[in-house]
XYZ file of C-alpha atoms in Angstrom:
566
model
C 10.730 -144.986 -87.548
C 9.565 -147.266 -84.740
C 11.424 -147.089 -81.417
C 13.613 -149.826 -80.019
C 10.811 -150.769 -77.630
C 8.404 -151.643 -80.434
C 7.460 -155.286 -80.755
C 8.379 -157.168 -83.923
C 5.432 -159.116 -85.337
C 6.006 -162.812 -85.397
C 5.523 -164.750 -88.581
C 3.323 -167.061 -86.510
C -0.213 -165.761 -85.974
C -1.100 -164.879 -82.355
C -3.778 -167.566 -82.293
C -1.068 -170.238 -82.685
C 0.188 -169.347 -79.178
C -3.323 -169.381 -77.674
C -2.759 -172.394 -75.374
C 0.084 -170.542 -73.683
C -1.643 -167.179 -73.632
C -4.811 -168.613 -72.131
C -2.838 -169.995 -69.203
C -1.321 -166.637 -68.304
C -2.815 -164.813 -65.277
C -2.707 -161.551 -67.271
C -5.156 -160.206 -69.807
C -3.710 -160.195 -73.339
C -5.061 -158.170 -76.234
C -4.119 -157.065 -79.750
C -5.529 -154.240 -81.859
C -5.296 -153.354 -85.530
C -4.082 -149.986 -86.779
C -7.558 -148.468 -86.337
C -7.672 -149.519 -82.693
C -10.171 -152.363 -83.143
C -9.583 -155.433 -80.975
C -8.513 -158.390 -83.099
C -7.592 -160.731 -80.192
C -8.290 -161.066 -76.459
C -7.633 -163.997 -74.159
C -10.073 -165.363 -71.617
C -8.424 -163.543 -68.725
C -8.918 -160.214 -70.556
C -12.625 -160.945 -70.966
C -12.841 -161.801 -67.237
C -11.120 -158.592 -66.182
C -13.365 -156.544 -68.457
C -16.422 -158.636 -67.518
C -17.341 -158.722 -71.228
C -17.534 -161.727 -73.609
C -14.939 -161.776 -76.401
C -17.557 -161.631 -79.150
C -18.676 -158.239 -77.823
C -15.098 -156.961 -77.802
C -13.573 -158.147 -81.082
C -13.951 -155.858 -84.053
C -14.660 -152.746 -81.987
C -12.594 -149.962 -80.462
C -12.545 -149.249 -76.732
C -14.654 -146.137 -77.250
C -17.254 -148.076 -79.230
C -17.497 -150.720 -76.551
C -17.682 -148.146 -73.755
C -20.417 -146.234 -75.532
C -22.597 -149.303 -75.645
C -21.514 -150.789 -72.285
C -22.069 -147.511 -70.409
C -25.742 -147.614 -71.230
C -26.036 -151.260 -70.186
C -23.886 -151.400 -66.996
C -23.495 -148.373 -64.679
C -20.377 -149.937 -63.066
C -18.968 -151.232 -66.344
C -15.155 -151.372 -66.612
C -15.598 -149.764 -70.047
C -15.885 -146.190 -68.806
C -16.085 -143.744 -71.664
C -13.391 -141.313 -70.504
C -10.946 -144.185 -69.963
C -11.842 -145.752 -73.291
C -11.224 -142.475 -75.101
C -7.827 -142.152 -73.365
C -7.025 -145.730 -74.344
C -7.805 -145.050 -78.003
C -5.663 -141.905 -77.926
C -2.751 -143.873 -76.505
C -3.216 -146.538 -79.204
C -3.085 -143.834 -81.882
C 0.109 -142.455 -80.280
C 1.708 -145.907 -80.274
C 0.800 -146.438 -83.950
C 2.262 -143.052 -84.785
C 5.473 -143.234 -82.712
C 6.020 -146.918 -82.075
C 6.611 -146.156 -78.355
C 5.542 -148.387 -75.488
C 3.123 -146.782 -73.064
C 1.859 -147.679 -69.577
C -1.236 -146.605 -67.714
C -3.171 -147.451 -64.569
C -6.926 -147.714 -64.406
C -8.987 -147.721 -61.195
C -12.462 -149.134 -61.739
C -15.263 -150.717 -59.746
C -14.838 -154.447 -59.723
C -17.334 -157.158 -58.898
C -19.306 -156.192 -55.804
C -18.457 -152.518 -56.260
C -14.969 -152.815 -54.744
C -12.364 -150.633 -56.492
C -9.795 -152.452 -58.610
C -6.517 -151.155 -59.990
C -5.231 -152.418 -63.343
C -1.845 -151.844 -64.881
C -1.790 -151.799 -68.706
C 1.431 -152.070 -70.755
C 0.817 -151.524 -74.480
C 3.380 -151.599 -77.297
C 3.476 -151.455 -81.104
C 3.036 -154.411 -83.461
C 5.242 -154.222 -86.559
C 4.450 -155.719 -89.929
C 6.923 -157.498 -92.244
C 8.020 -154.172 -93.661
C 8.695 -152.707 -90.203
C 5.684 -150.453 -90.273
C 3.391 -150.266 -87.268
C 0.263 -152.251 -88.046
C -1.358 -152.193 -84.623
C -0.710 -152.582 -80.890
C -0.746 -155.291 -78.287
C -0.750 -155.217 -74.540
C -0.911 -156.899 -71.177
C -3.457 -156.083 -68.463
C -2.575 -157.010 -64.859
C -4.781 -156.518 -61.820
C -2.508 -154.814 -59.270
C -5.139 -153.885 -56.713
C -3.433 -155.759 -53.903
C 0.016 -154.502 -54.800
C -1.359 -150.990 -55.117
C -2.960 -151.231 -51.685
C 0.265 -152.589 -50.221
C 2.230 -149.784 -51.868
C -0.160 -147.233 -50.424
C 0.024 -148.857 -47.017
C 3.810 -148.949 -47.189
C 3.930 -145.317 -48.282
C 1.583 -144.393 -45.466
C 3.733 -146.256 -42.964
C 6.802 -144.466 -44.292
C 5.038 -141.143 -43.870
C 3.979 -142.033 -40.330
C 7.496 -143.154 -39.441
C 8.977 -140.035 -40.959
C 6.459 -137.869 -39.095
C 7.420 -139.629 -35.862
C 11.146 -139.316 -36.530
C 10.841 -135.670 -37.583
C 8.629 -134.483 -34.736
C 9.353 -136.652 -31.702
C 11.452 -134.891 -29.027
C 12.818 -138.294 -28.018
C 15.772 -140.050 -29.618
C 14.463 -142.782 -31.937
C 17.054 -144.805 -33.808
C 17.804 -147.941 -35.790
C 21.258 -149.523 -35.800
C 22.978 -152.289 -37.726
C 24.727 -155.314 -36.267
C 27.836 -153.195 -35.525
C 25.702 -150.671 -33.608
C 26.043 -148.021 -36.321
C 23.113 -145.718 -37.007
C 21.062 -146.518 -40.116
C 18.112 -144.221 -39.354
C 17.457 -141.741 -36.603
C 15.060 -139.065 -35.441
C 15.693 -135.417 -36.255
C 15.880 -134.478 -32.556
C 18.666 -136.980 -31.972
C 20.610 -135.878 -35.047
C 20.431 -132.240 -33.955
C 21.499 -133.018 -30.395
C 24.371 -135.101 -31.760
C 25.551 -132.095 -33.779
C 24.219 -133.114 -37.221
C 22.143 -130.792 -39.393
C 20.089 -133.683 -40.809
C 19.376 -137.276 -39.727
C 21.346 -138.513 -42.750
C 24.493 -137.020 -41.236
C 24.354 -139.530 -38.404
C 24.099 -142.589 -40.675
C 27.156 -144.828 -40.308
C 28.240 -143.272 -37.005
C 27.988 -144.837 -33.536
C 27.707 -143.794 -29.908
C 31.497 -143.656 -29.710
C 31.395 -140.598 -32.007
C 29.366 -138.540 -29.528
C 29.603 -140.116 -26.076
C 32.554 -140.761 -23.817
C 33.864 -144.268 -23.357
C 32.167 -144.434 -19.954
C 28.731 -144.337 -21.601
C 29.365 -145.512 -25.170
C 30.982 -148.792 -24.114
C 28.142 -150.021 -21.851
C 25.579 -148.932 -24.480
C 27.447 -150.875 -27.172
C 27.658 -153.958 -24.957
C 23.936 -153.747 -24.208
C 23.148 -153.707 -27.935
C 25.467 -156.582 -28.705
C 23.823 -158.598 -25.937
C 20.412 -157.880 -27.470
C 21.674 -159.038 -30.875
C 23.149 -162.183 -29.322
C 20.158 -163.171 -27.177
C 17.184 -161.480 -28.832
C 16.081 -160.209 -25.427
C 14.989 -156.558 -25.209
C 16.268 -154.024 -22.714
C 13.344 -152.177 -21.137
C 13.446 -148.879 -19.248
C 17.119 -148.648 -18.314
C 18.156 -145.405 -16.609
C 21.490 -144.263 -18.024
C 23.857 -141.429 -17.262
C 25.133 -139.961 -20.529
C 28.602 -138.416 -20.605
C 29.598 -136.484 -23.729
C 32.960 -136.177 -25.465
C 32.389 -132.486 -26.183
C 32.375 -131.671 -22.468
C 28.738 -130.665 -22.136
C 27.058 -131.419 -18.759
C 26.036 -135.006 -18.116
C 22.456 -135.933 -18.958
C 20.130 -138.678 -17.746
C 18.136 -140.892 -20.096
C 15.506 -143.618 -19.930
C 16.281 -146.139 -22.686
C 14.429 -149.063 -24.233
C 16.078 -151.158 -26.973
C 14.773 -154.061 -29.065
C 16.238 -156.526 -31.567
C 15.828 -155.427 -35.209
C 14.821 -158.340 -37.469
C 14.629 -158.721 -41.248
C 11.732 -160.352 -43.074
C 13.251 -163.760 -42.475
C 13.195 -163.133 -38.732
C 16.961 -162.840 -38.456
C 18.381 -160.253 -36.053
C 20.262 -157.668 -38.102
C 20.644 -154.907 -35.520
C 18.751 -153.010 -32.843
C 16.280 -150.184 -32.575
C 15.277 -148.135 -29.596
C 13.992 -144.972 -28.035
C 15.775 -142.815 -25.492
C 13.976 -140.167 -23.447
C 15.862 -137.362 -21.754
C 14.903 -137.452 -18.067
C 17.471 -134.954 -16.806
C 14.713 -132.611 -15.637
C 13.003 -135.524 -13.895
C 16.223 -136.533 -12.140
C 16.763 -132.939 -11.049
C 13.168 -132.830 -9.818
C 13.777 -136.069 -7.920
C 16.867 -134.526 -6.346
C 14.928 -131.431 -5.362
C 12.057 -133.546 -4.048
C 14.504 -135.587 -1.992
C 15.991 -132.370 -0.611
C 12.548 -130.960 0.147
C 11.563 -134.269 1.704
C 14.635 -134.139 3.905
C 13.755 -130.600 4.945
C 10.148 -131.623 5.595
C 11.290 -134.560 7.702
C 13.524 -132.258 9.704
C 10.751 -129.680 10.033
C 8.276 -132.399 10.963
C 10.713 -133.753 13.514
C 11.189 -130.301 14.996
C 7.447 -129.693 14.968
C 6.881 -133.045 16.610
C 9.509 -132.284 19.206
C 7.913 -128.899 19.835
C 4.544 -130.558 20.335
C 6.021 -133.166 22.635
C 7.978 -130.533 24.529
C 4.809 -128.471 24.946
C 2.906 -131.450 26.248
C 5.776 -132.500 28.462
C 6.121 -129.026 29.939
C 2.374 -128.893 30.471
C 2.438 -132.199 32.343
C 5.537 -131.243 34.264
C 3.780 -128.027 35.205
C 0.786 -129.978 36.484
C 3.023 -132.229 38.553
C 5.018 -129.261 39.821
C 1.793 -127.828 41.225
C 1.448 -130.938 43.360
C 5.120 -130.760 44.270
C 4.712 -127.147 45.366
C 1.641 -128.017 47.424
C 3.409 -130.916 49.114
C 6.549 -128.879 49.754
C 4.534 -125.938 51.141
C 2.560 -128.248 53.396
C 5.692 -129.920 54.753
C 7.269 -126.502 55.315
C 4.157 -125.216 57.121
C 4.011 -128.263 59.393
C 7.703 -128.077 60.138
C 7.303 -124.424 61.112
C 4.352 -125.310 63.341
C 6.081 -128.350 64.747
C 5.798 -129.232 68.471
C 9.551 -129.799 68.575
C 9.905 -126.370 70.278
C 7.757 -127.674 73.151
C 10.098 -130.593 73.551
C 13.019 -128.194 73.770
C 11.245 -126.193 76.532
C 10.469 -129.398 78.440
C 14.105 -130.485 78.224
C 15.201 -127.023 79.392
C 12.862 -127.273 82.371
C 14.284 -130.655 83.265
C 17.802 -129.302 82.986
C 16.956 -126.443 85.357
C 15.809 -128.929 88.035
C 18.401 -131.569 87.390
C 19.528 -131.465 91.069
C 16.078 -131.898 92.540
C 14.273 -133.594 89.657
C 12.330 -135.985 91.877
C 11.026 -133.263 94.145
C 10.254 -131.066 91.176
C 8.131 -133.746 89.450
C 6.430 -134.705 92.693
C 5.788 -131.328 94.337
C 6.125 -128.519 91.805
C 2.883 -127.744 89.855
C 4.819 -127.444 86.652
C 6.708 -130.615 87.388
C 3.511 -132.523 88.041
C 2.178 -131.437 84.590
C 5.373 -132.341 82.720
C 4.834 -136.139 82.244
C 1.361 -135.631 80.792
C 2.690 -132.857 78.571
C 5.481 -135.131 77.324
C 2.956 -137.865 76.525
C 0.851 -135.424 74.507
C 3.980 -134.014 72.869
C 5.189 -137.481 71.863
C 1.814 -138.272 70.315
C 1.838 -134.971 68.400
C 5.387 -135.536 67.154
C 4.516 -139.030 65.936
C 1.527 -137.588 64.044
C 3.767 -134.889 62.603
C 6.258 -137.539 61.510
C 3.560 -139.632 59.834
C 2.185 -136.611 58.008
C 5.656 -135.598 56.876
C 6.431 -139.131 55.638
C 3.134 -139.176 53.735
C 3.779 -135.832 52.079
C 7.406 -136.673 51.331
C 6.314 -139.962 49.741
C 3.862 -138.063 47.545
C 6.589 -135.560 46.755
C 8.954 -138.378 45.815
C 6.297 -139.972 43.634
C 5.698 -136.706 41.840
C 9.415 -136.201 41.274
C 9.588 -139.748 39.860
C 6.701 -138.887 37.586
C 8.575 -135.831 36.324
C 11.565 -138.047 35.594
C 9.329 -140.366 33.573
C 7.954 -137.461 31.559
C 11.445 -136.153 30.849
C 12.550 -139.675 29.889
C 9.652 -139.861 27.449
C 10.758 -136.566 25.916
C 14.311 -137.813 25.620
C 13.078 -140.940 23.859
C 11.520 -138.682 21.198
C 14.602 -136.550 20.808
C 15.936 -138.845 18.049
C 19.483 -139.060 19.252
C 21.941 -140.602 16.815
C 21.920 -144.366 16.764
C 24.768 -146.034 18.641
C 25.321 -149.743 18.011
C 27.289 -151.790 20.479
C 27.676 -155.427 21.433
C 24.878 -156.368 23.774
C 23.942 -159.476 25.693
C 20.192 -159.318 25.595
C 19.867 -161.167 28.924
C 21.780 -158.361 30.650
C 19.567 -155.762 28.994
C 16.434 -157.519 30.251
C 17.861 -157.700 33.776
C 18.677 -153.960 33.683
C 15.107 -153.134 32.687
C 13.761 -155.321 35.514
C 16.091 -153.631 38.029
C 14.848 -150.181 37.017
C 11.276 -151.325 37.712
C 12.291 -153.414 40.736
C 10.601 -151.329 43.465
C 7.253 -151.215 41.655
C 7.389 -154.931 40.853
C 8.154 -155.782 44.503
C 5.275 -153.639 45.723
C 3.013 -155.447 43.281
C 4.516 -158.806 44.340
C 4.617 -159.808 40.681
C 5.907 -163.204 39.643
C 8.609 -162.831 36.987
C 8.770 -165.598 34.357
C 11.788 -165.288 32.048
C 12.030 -167.394 28.895
C 15.280 -166.293 27.261
C 16.405 -168.481 24.369
C 19.992 -169.112 23.343
C 20.652 -165.789 21.625
C 24.189 -164.740 20.658
C 25.721 -161.401 21.493
C 24.250 -158.822 19.101
C 25.057 -155.355 17.790
C 22.148 -153.269 19.095
C 21.155 -149.763 20.126
C 21.266 -150.510 23.848
C 19.847 -147.170 25.037
C 16.738 -147.290 22.877
C 15.994 -150.936 23.602
C 16.375 -150.376 27.353
C 13.968 -147.427 27.197
C 11.410 -149.599 25.359
C 11.740 -152.458 27.848
C 11.429 -150.132 30.839
C 8.201 -148.740 29.404
C 6.776 -152.166 28.567
C 7.597 -153.623 32.007
C 6.171 -150.543 33.747
C 2.972 -150.882 31.677
C 2.730 -154.564 32.544
C 3.032 -153.778 36.262
C 0.411 -151.036 36.067
C -1.888 -153.341 34.103
C -2.510 -155.220 37.385
C -4.356 -152.235 38.909
C -7.824 -153.364 39.898
C -7.037 -157.077 39.418
C -7.471 -159.068 42.649
C -8.607 -162.499 41.480
C -5.233 -163.788 40.323
C -1.569 -163.723 41.176
C 0.103 -160.886 39.189
C 2.506 -162.314 36.639
C 4.994 -160.812 34.187
C 6.379 -162.974 31.350
C 9.482 -162.030 29.366
C 10.324 -164.054 26.254
C 13.405 -163.544 24.073
C 14.321 -165.458 20.890
C 15.329 -165.147 17.244
C 12.669 -165.499 14.546
C 13.172 -167.792 11.511
C 13.994 -164.591 9.580
C 16.802 -163.929 12.097
C 15.179 -160.945 13.798
C 15.433 -160.375 17.523
C 12.032 -160.828 19.176
C 11.254 -159.700 22.732
C 7.784 -160.231 24.178
C 6.557 -158.620 27.425
C 3.246 -160.123 28.578
C 1.052 -159.677 31.663
C -2.128 -161.258 32.998
C -3.715 -157.936 33.902
C -6.741 -155.947 32.796
C -6.221 -156.538 29.049
C -7.072 -154.176 26.179
C -10.332 -153.748 24.342
C -10.193 -154.692 20.658
C -11.065 -151.210 19.424
C -8.313 -149.727 21.586
C -5.547 -151.968 20.158
C -5.152 -149.683 17.147
C -4.713 -146.641 19.397
C -2.364 -147.821 22.129
C 0.678 -146.319 20.356
C -0.989 -143.012 19.464
C 0.541 -139.976 21.095
C -1.445 -139.008 24.205
C -3.679 -142.106 24.219
C -3.931 -143.869 27.597
C -6.380 -146.070 29.454
C -4.956 -145.129 32.856
C -6.504 -142.466 35.026
C -3.095 -140.944 35.735
C -1.360 -141.871 32.454
C 0.191 -139.373 30.060
C 0.306 -141.508 26.888
C 3.992 -140.882 26.179
C 5.561 -144.243 27.042
C 4.191 -146.511 24.304
C 4.257 -143.715 21.735
C 7.935 -143.058 22.345
C 8.611 -146.817 22.393
C 7.065 -147.442 18.963
C 8.963 -144.465 17.502
C 12.224 -145.827 18.911
C 11.438 -149.265 17.428
C 10.819 -147.752 13.992
C 14.008 -145.692 14.200
C 15.903 -148.956 14.699
C 14.182 -150.504 11.682
C 11.957 -152.695 13.837
C 8.340 -153.020 14.915
C 6.420 -152.896 18.167
C 2.996 -154.557 18.220
C 0.299 -155.133 20.840
C -2.066 -158.066 21.313
C -4.871 -158.805 23.723
C -7.869 -161.124 23.614
C -9.924 -158.491 25.370
C -10.647 -157.092 28.854
C -9.445 -159.283 31.714
C -7.203 -161.448 29.501
C -3.921 -159.619 29.863
C -1.828 -158.140 27.061
C 1.399 -158.861 25.209
C 3.726 -156.382 23.531
C 6.218 -157.754 20.994
C 9.344 -155.926 19.864
C 11.077 -157.192 16.698
C 14.405 -155.786 15.551
C 16.778 -156.522 12.671
C 20.072 -158.058 13.731
C 22.981 -155.871 12.616
C 25.695 -158.363 13.480
C 26.258 -161.142 15.943
C 29.105 -162.743 17.758
C 29.867 -166.431 17.688
C 29.345 -167.307 21.348
C 25.667 -167.924 22.234
C 24.110 -167.338 25.618
C 22.756 -170.207 27.636
C 18.990 -170.658 27.835
C 17.192 -170.026 31.071
């Protein structure tokens, strides 16, 4: 008995439907009970690259046997033709419908895939009298299916093997596909166990809610979220983790947003490494600071030691001259005068000793004056050396990095204090002071550090006049606020200037252009400026053109009342 899938032969011959059949994109054929082709349409002949008159009346094996000898790439391959005839015989015997795929070389040698569906043809009595079928070229669909299967395999390989969390979610932010690593970390034995769940099932509200809102915003706007660092808190009480997350809108084939997809990388180890690096960096900064202070202290002590040698020499010399002073002779002369107080005139006029006394007193006076001058000279040198020691110690203190103390400061007063500290040197130099202080409000500043910088800059400006005799020494102080609202203080002189190649070194520790300089002042000043978040820069057009040092500082806060210009 034929099966229910067998075709019932129409009373109308197949040729009567030829106009319709010839318009179909599929190849149509019919065979008799012996497997000989009794009808093929034009599309069938095209697919088989064989005219109909060479097909009709012959079986597939007969055609293949002849075609194989004529065309090496013929679609009538013998092994396929023999299989086709066997299937035809099976259909005639059972009445079942059968399908097969054939992969052959098409025109140009490119492989083609055909799908053949063949079923029984029944005669008026219900007996199978042949078969008929449809041949479709499915090369493109086959390639697409293979490509799709390959993409599925690649995606599955990625989801199964990636250590990162890869996931796809629907419009309600529920998981529809996820990586194995994520499923396992979320407590599921397989990725399928996470389907239909959401972040609220594994994370605390503190993390799940912002994540949900991020995804809903992506769905609403279509804008991705790239590289967001998130702190994950879990409902099962496990330690918090850190993640780097990127999420994108998930679109269907019509381009409509139907959910989100993303990848989340666990960066907890990286965050811990960052914390450790920050701690190590802090320790290195402290160690560097201590090392720097040790170096500065060593240099300072060395310089203090050098100055103390001069101090000791000056002190020893003064002591030696005091011990050898002629003051004792004056005391003896006074004693002699006291002894002859009653007859002083006669004593000076007649006594040999008395006659010598006036000349002795003249010589003694001259010697005492010389002693006084020498003592003043040595004491002045001693005082200068002591002042130098104070400068060295001040430079060390500037490097000590004391904690920053902000207080309300009127910058005009600070400038005046710095000028007062350098007053004696400026008077000796007979420097003209030109102050250009703009209307600057009261500011919150680190008064101690700024004063130390100004003292150094003014002292440098005064010393820059050494060896300059062709112009009146001049010091210019300018104070204003920049357009970016930073305090700017400029200290300029018209002294010896700075060579271009030396401008990059003026702030280097130990660098100096002075014969007696120690190179601490500007170095400590630039460090203090940086510690306050500011900058200290130097400018000069070259030797003989003077120099200008500019300090710029951020303004922490300011009062309402401005200062008057002047």
